Coordinates of C-alpha atoms in Angstrom, one line a residue:
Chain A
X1 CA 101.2 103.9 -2.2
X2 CA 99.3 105.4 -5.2
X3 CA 96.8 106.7 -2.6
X4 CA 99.6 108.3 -0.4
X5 CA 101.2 110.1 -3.2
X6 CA 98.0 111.0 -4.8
X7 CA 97.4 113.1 -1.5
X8 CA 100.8 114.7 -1.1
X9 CA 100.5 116.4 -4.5
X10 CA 96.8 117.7 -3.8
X11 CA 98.1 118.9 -0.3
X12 CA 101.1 120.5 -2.6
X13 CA 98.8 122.3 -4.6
X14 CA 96.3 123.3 -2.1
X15 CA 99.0 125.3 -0.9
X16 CA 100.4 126.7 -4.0
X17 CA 96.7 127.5 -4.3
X18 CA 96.1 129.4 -1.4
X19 CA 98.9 131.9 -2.2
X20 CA 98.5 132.2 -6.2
X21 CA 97.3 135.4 -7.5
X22 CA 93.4 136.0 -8.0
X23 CA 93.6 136.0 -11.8
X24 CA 90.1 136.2 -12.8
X25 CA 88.3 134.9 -15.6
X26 CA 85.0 134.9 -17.5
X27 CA 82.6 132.4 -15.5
X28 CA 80.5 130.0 -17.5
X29 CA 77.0 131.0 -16.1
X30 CA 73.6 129.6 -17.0
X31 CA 70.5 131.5 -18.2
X32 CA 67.8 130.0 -15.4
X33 CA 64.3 130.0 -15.8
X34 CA 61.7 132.4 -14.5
X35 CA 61.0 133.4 -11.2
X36 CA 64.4 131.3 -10.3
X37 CA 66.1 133.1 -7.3
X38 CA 69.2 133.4 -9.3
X39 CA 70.1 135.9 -12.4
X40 CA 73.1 133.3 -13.3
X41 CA 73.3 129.9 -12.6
X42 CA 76.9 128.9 -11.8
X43 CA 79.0 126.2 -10.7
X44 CA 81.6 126.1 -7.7
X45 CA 83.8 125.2 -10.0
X46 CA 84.1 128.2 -11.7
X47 CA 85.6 130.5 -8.2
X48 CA 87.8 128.1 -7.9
X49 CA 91.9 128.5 -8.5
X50 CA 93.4 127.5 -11.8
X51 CA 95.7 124.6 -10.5
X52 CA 92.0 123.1 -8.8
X53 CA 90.5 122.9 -12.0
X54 CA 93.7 121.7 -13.5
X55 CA 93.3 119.1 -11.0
X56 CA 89.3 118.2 -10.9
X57 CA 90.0 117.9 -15.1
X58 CA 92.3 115.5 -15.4
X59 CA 91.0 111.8 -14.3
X60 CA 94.4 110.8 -13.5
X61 CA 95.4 113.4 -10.6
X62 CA 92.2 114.0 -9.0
X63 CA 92.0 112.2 -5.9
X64 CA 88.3 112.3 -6.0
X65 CA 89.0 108.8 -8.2
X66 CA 90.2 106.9 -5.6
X67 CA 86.3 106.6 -4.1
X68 CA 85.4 106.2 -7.9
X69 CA 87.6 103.0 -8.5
X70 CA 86.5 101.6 -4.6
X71 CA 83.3 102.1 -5.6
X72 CA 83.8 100.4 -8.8
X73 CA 85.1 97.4 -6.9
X74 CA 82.1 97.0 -4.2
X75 CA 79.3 97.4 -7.5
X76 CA 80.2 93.9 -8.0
X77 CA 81.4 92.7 -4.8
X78 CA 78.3 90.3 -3.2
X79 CA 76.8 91.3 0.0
X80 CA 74.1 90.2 2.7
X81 CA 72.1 87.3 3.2
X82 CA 70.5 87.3 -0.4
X83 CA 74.6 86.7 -1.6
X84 CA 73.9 89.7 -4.2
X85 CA 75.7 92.6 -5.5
X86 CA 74.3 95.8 -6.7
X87 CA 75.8 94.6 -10.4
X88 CA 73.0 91.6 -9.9
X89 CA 70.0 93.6 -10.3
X90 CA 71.6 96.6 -12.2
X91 CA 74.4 95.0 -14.3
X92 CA 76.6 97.6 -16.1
X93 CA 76.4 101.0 -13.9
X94 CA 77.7 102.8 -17.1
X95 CA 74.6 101.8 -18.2
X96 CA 71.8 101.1 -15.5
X97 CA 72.9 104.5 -13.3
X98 CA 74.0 107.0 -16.7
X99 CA 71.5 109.7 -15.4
X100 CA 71.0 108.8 -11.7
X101 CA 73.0 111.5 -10.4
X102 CA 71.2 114.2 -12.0
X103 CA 67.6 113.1 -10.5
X104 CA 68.7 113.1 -7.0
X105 CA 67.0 113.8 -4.1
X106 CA 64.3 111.9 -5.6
X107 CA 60.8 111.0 -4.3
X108 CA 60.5 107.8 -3.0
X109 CA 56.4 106.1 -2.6
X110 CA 57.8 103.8 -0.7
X111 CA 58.8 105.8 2.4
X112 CA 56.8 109.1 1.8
X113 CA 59.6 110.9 1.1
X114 CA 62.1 113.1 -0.7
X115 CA 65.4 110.3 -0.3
X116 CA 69.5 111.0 -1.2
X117 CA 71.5 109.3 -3.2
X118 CA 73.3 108.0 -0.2
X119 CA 69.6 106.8 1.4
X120 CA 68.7 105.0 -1.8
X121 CA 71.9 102.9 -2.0
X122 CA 71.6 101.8 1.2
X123 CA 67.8 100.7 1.1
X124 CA 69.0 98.8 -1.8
X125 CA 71.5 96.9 0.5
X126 CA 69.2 96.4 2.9
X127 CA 65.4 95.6 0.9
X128 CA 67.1 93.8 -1.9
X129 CA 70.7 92.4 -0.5
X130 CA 69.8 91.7 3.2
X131 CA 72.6 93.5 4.0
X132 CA 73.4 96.3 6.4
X133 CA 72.8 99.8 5.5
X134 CA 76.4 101.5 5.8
X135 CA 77.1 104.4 7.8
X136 CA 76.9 108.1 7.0
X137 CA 80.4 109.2 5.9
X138 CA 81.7 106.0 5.9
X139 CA 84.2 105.1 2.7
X140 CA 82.1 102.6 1.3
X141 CA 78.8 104.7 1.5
X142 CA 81.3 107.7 0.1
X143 CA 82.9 105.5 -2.3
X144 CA 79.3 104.0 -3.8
X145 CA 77.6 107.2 -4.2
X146 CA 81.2 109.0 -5.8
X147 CA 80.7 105.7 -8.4
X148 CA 77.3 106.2 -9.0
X149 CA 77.1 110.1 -9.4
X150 CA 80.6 109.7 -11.6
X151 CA 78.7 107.7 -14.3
X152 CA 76.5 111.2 -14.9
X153 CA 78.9 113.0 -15.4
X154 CA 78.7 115.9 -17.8
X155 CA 75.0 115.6 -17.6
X156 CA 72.7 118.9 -15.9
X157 CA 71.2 118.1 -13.2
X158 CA 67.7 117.8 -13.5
X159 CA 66.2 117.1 -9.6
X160 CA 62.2 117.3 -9.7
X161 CA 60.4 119.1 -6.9
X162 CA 57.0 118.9 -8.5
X163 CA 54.1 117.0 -6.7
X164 CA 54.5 115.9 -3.1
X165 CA 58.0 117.1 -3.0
X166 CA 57.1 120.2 -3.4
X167 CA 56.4 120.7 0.4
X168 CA 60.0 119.3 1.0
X169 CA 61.7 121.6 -1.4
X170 CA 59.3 124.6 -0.2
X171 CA 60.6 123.1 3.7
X172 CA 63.9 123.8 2.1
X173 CA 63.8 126.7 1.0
X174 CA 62.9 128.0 4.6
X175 CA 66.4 126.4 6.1
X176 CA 68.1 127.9 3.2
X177 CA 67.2 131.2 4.0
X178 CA 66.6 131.0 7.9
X179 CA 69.4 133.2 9.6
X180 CA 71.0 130.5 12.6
X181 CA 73.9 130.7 15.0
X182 CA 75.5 133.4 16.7
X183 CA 77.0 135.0 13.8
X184 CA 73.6 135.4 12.5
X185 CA 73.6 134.0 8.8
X186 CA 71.8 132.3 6.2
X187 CA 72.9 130.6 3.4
X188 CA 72.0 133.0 1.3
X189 CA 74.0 136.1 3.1
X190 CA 77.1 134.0 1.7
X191 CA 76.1 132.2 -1.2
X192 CA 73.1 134.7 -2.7
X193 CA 74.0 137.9 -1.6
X194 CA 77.5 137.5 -1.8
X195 CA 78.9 135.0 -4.3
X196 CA 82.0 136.2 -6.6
X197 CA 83.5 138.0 -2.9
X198 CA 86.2 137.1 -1.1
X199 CA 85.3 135.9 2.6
X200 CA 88.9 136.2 4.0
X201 CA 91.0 133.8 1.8
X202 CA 87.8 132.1 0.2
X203 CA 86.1 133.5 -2.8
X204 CA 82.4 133.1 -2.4
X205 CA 80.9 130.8 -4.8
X206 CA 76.6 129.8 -4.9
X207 CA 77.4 126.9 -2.8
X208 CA 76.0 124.6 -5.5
X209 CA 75.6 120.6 -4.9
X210 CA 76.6 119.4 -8.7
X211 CA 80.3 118.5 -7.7
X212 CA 79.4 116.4 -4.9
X213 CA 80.8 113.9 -3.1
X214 CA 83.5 116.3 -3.8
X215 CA 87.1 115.9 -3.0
X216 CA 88.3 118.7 -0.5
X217 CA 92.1 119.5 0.3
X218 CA 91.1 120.9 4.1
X219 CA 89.4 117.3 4.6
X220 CA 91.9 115.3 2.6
X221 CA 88.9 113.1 1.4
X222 CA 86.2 113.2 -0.7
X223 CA 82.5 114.4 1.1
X224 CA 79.2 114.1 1.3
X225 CA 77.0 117.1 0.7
X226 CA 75.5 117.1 4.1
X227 CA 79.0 116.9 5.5
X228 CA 79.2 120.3 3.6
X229 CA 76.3 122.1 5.2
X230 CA 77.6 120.6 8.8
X231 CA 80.5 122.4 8.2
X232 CA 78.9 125.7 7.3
X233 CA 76.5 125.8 10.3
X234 CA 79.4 125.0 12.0
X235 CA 81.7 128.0 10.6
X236 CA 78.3 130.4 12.0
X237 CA 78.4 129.2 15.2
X238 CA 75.1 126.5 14.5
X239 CA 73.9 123.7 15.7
X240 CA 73.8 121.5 12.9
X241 CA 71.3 119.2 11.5
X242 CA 72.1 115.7 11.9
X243 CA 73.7 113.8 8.4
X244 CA 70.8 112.3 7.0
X245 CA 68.0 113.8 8.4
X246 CA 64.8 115.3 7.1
X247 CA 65.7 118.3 7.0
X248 CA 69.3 118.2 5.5
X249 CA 67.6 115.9 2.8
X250 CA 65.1 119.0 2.2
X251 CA 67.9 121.4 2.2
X252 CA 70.0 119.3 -0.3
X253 CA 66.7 118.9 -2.8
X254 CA 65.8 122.9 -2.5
X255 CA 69.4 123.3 -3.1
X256 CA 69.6 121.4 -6.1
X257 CA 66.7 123.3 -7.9
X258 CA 68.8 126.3 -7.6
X259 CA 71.3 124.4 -9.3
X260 CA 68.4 122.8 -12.2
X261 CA 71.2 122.5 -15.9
X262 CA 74.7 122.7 -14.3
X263 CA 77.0 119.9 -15.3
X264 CA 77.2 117.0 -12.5
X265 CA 81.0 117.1 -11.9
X266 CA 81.5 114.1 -9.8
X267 CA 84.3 113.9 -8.3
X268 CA 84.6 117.7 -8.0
X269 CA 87.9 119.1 -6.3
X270 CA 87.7 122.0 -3.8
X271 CA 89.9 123.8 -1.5
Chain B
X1 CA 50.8 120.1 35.5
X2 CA 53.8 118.1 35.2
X3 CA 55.0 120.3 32.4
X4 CA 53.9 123.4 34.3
X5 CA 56.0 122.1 37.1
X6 CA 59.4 121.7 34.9
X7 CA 58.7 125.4 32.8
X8 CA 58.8 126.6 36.1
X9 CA 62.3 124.9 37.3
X10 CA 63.7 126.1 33.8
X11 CA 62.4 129.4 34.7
X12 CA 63.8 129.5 38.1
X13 CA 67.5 127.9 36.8
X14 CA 67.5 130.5 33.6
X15 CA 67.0 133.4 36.9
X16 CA 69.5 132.3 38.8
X17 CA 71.7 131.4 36.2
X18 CA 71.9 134.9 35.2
X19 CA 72.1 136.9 38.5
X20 CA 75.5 134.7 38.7
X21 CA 78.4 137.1 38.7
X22 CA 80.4 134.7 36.5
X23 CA 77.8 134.8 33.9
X24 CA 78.9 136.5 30.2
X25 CA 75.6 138.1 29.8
X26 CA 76.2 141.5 28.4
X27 CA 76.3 144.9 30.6
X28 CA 73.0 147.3 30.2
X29 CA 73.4 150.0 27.6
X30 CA 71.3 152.7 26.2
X31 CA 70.6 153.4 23.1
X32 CA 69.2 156.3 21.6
X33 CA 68.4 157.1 18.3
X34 CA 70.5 154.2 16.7
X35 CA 73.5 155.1 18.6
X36 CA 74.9 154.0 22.1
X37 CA 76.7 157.7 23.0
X38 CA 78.2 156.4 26.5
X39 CA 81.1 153.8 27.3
X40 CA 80.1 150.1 27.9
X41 CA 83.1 150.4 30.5
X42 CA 85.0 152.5 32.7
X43 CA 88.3 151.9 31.2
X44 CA 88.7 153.6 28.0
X45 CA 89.6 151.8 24.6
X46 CA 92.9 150.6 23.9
X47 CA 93.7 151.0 20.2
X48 CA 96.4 148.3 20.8
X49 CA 94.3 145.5 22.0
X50 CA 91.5 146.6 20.0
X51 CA 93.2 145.9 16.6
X52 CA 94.4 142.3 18.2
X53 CA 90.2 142.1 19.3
X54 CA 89.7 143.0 15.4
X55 CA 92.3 140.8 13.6
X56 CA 91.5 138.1 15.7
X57 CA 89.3 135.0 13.8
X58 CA 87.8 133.7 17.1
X59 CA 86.8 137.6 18.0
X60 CA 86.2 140.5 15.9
X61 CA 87.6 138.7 12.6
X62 CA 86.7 141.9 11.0
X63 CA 89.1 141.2 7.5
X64 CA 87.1 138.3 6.8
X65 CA 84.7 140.7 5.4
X66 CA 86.2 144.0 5.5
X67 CA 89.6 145.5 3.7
X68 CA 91.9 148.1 5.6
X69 CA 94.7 149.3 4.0
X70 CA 96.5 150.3 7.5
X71 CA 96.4 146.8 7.8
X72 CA 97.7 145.5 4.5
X73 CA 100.9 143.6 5.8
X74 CA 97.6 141.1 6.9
X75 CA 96.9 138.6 4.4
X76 CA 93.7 138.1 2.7
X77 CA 91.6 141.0 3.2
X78 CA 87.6 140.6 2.5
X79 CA 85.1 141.6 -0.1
X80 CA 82.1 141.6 1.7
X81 CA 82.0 144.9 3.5
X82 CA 82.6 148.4 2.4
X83 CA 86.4 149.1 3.6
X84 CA 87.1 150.5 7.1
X85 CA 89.3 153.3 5.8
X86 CA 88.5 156.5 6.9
X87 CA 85.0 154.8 9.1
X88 CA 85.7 157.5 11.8
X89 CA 85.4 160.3 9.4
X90 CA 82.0 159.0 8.3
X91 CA 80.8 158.0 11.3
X92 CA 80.7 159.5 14.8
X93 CA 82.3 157.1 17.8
X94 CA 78.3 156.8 19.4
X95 CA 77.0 155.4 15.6
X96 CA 80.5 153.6 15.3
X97 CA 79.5 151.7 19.0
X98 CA 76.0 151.0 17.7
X99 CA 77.1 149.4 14.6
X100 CA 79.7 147.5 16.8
X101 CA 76.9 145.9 19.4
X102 CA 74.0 145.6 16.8
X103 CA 75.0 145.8 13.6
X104 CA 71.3 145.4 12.5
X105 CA 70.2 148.4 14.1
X106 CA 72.1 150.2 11.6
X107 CA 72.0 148.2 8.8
X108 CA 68.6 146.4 8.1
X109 CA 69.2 142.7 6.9
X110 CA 72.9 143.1 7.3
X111 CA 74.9 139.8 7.1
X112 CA 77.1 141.5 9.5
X113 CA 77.2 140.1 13.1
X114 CA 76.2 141.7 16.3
X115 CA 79.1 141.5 18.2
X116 CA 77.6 142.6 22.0
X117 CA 74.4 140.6 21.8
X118 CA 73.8 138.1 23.7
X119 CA 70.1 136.7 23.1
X120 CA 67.3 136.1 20.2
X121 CA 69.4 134.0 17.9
X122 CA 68.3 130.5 16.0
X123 CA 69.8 126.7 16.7
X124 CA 73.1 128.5 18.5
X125 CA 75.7 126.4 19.2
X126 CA 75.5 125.5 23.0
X127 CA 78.7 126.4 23.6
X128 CA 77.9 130.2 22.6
X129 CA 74.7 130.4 24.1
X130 CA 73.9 133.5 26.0
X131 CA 77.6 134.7 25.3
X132 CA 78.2 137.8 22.8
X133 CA 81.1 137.4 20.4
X134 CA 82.8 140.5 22.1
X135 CA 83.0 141.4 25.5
X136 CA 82.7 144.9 26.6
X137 CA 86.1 146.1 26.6
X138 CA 87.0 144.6 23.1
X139 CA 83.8 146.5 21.8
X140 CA 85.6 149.8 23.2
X141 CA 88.9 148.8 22.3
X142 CA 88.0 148.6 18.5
X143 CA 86.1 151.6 18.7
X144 CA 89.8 153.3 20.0
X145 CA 91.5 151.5 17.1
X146 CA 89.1 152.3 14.2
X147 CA 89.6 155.9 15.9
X148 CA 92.9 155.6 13.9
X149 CA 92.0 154.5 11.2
X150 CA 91.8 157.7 9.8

């Protein structure tokens, strides 16, 4: 019931959104380091509508925290053949996970690779709760990684690409700037070249990854990150890399270096 | 030689494929000097369909990045492009056509699309492979309509 009515009113307001006046203010913008490929570090957050921000601000309206109280329930709920939850080995996630969602992409020894946050939880499930890895997209795999980010909240991100993920961020950096589909485009000619314009009814932000899993009105859910860049392949006539794969994983850690101090928002609310 | 074998029947199905009649590849044009001076069709440009060709999002989607005020009862205009007011004035109909089919000719490193090309792009969607985003007479028909646009 809570859920239903929680939706209506973003719905409500995603309209009221869409036809509100542009009203501009000053955008909080970060000083980045040298050579970064941005003069101005700044958060999606920031082009969005008044009545968004309203709404990603106040803990109570934003629908993003329905994910954040499932994934609440399931950090304690037992799982798989080893009858463990995730609270077993990591106790209180206020606690255990307070900066976790500023380090992700991380590298991980184990596999040889750069991993998501979504890829770590589930290796946990299935290395250390003999349980099954959940699916892509899938409401508890959204719901766990909305709980997780949440508790870093307020924190900059902070994702390394230093040693041997360099190459990954570096393999990247390539996808983000590789022009694809039939309209031609790279990430950057939106989100580099062009953030702070108006794309038809959309205002251009730096397509940043600090809000995700973020709550968006068109999908009436909260999302994944990768579902993000499916979607913008999509819009340019792309193929799109699969959710989860190496190269999506590369594209979210180059993509998070651009975004190196911003504020994890988790659960961010777009349009 | 297996491999050799199966370029070869790609070869041969990508031939035939395009000597179809019912294939969307594009019609043969000139260019010269960055500009395409003659028709892509016999029928001359209809300003009418042309500005339905340019509103449209599945087709020329033009506001998305451009503004026009002759078209301000259209909601959202875009920011990305100079406006179209006045193009024909700075531009002549045979630069107007070039910037239409190849954008990129024109404008190095544009993020504007080519709208009459059909070929050379990266991880297209199948279902727009070897298609252009225009056809032939919606290329001309814009051209009328930004005629207009005075």
């Amino acid at each position: 019931m809570k859920k239903i009515l929680m939706l209506a009113v973003a719905t409500a307001i995603g309209l009221a959104i869409a036809a509100s006046a542009k009203a501009e203010m000053k955008r909080v913008a970060i000083k980045p380091p040298n050579g970064h490929a941005l003069s101005e570090i700044i958060s999606g957050y920031e082009y969005r509508s008044k009545e968004t921000k309203v709404l990603q601000d106040d803990d109570i309206q934003n629908p993003g925290f329905i994910w954040v109280e499932q994934g609440e329930e399931l950090w304690s709920q037992t799982d798989g053949s080893a009858g463990k939850s995730c609270a077993s080995c990591h106790d209180d996630a206020t606690e255990s996970m307070a900066t976790v969602g500023t380090v992700y992409p991380k590298w991980d020894d184990k596999v040889g690779k750069p991993v998501s946050l979504e890829q770590r939880i589930n290796t946990c499930r299935k290395d250390n709760m003999g349980a099954k890895p959940w699916k892509w997209e899938s409401g508890p795999l959204l719901s766990m990684t909305t709980y997780v980010r949440h508790q870093s909240r307020g924190k900059p991100v902070n994702v390394s690409a230093e040693g041997p993920a360099a190459s990954w961020a570096e393999r990247g950096k390539k996808l983000y700037y590789q022009r694809v589909g039939q309209l031609d485009m790279a990430c950057s000619s939106c989100h580099e070249d062009n953030y702070g314009n108006r794309i038809r009814a959309d205002m251009l932000s730096q397509g940043q990854s600090n809000g995700f899993p973020t709550y968006r009105f068109k999908w009436q859910k909260i999302g994944s990150i990768h579902r993000r860049f499916k979607g913008c392949m999509k819009n340019i006539r792309a193929t799109p890399y699969k959710v989860g794969s190496d190269e999506f994983v590369a594209l979210e850690l180059y993509l998070a270096t651009r975004g190196v101090g911003l504020p994890v928002e988790t659960p961010a609310v777009r349009n | 030689m297996k491999l050799n074998a199966t370029r070869l029947v790609t070869a041969l199905a990508v031939a035939v494929g395009f000597a179809l009649p019912v294939c969307a590849a594009p019609v043969a044009f000139e260019v010269i000097d960055k500009t395409i001076p003659k028709s892509l069709t016999m029928e001359a440009g209809d300003p009418g369909r042309g500005k339905k060709a340019l509103l449209n999002r599945k087709q020329g989607n033009c506001l998305a990045c451009h503004s026009s005020s002759a078209l301000k009862d259209q909601p959202f205009h875009g920011e990305v492009g100079p406006s179209l007011d006045g193009v024909s004035g700075r531009w002549k109909e045979a630069e107007l056509r070039m910037i239409l089919v190849d954008s990129k000719v024109v404008f190095e490193d544009t993020i504007m699309p080519s709208f009459y090309i059909a070929d050379g792009y990266t991880r297209i969607a199948k279902k727009f492979m070897g298609k252009t985003i225009l056809t032939a007479q919606q290329v001309e028909d814009i051209l009328a309509y930004l005629n207009q646009l005075k």
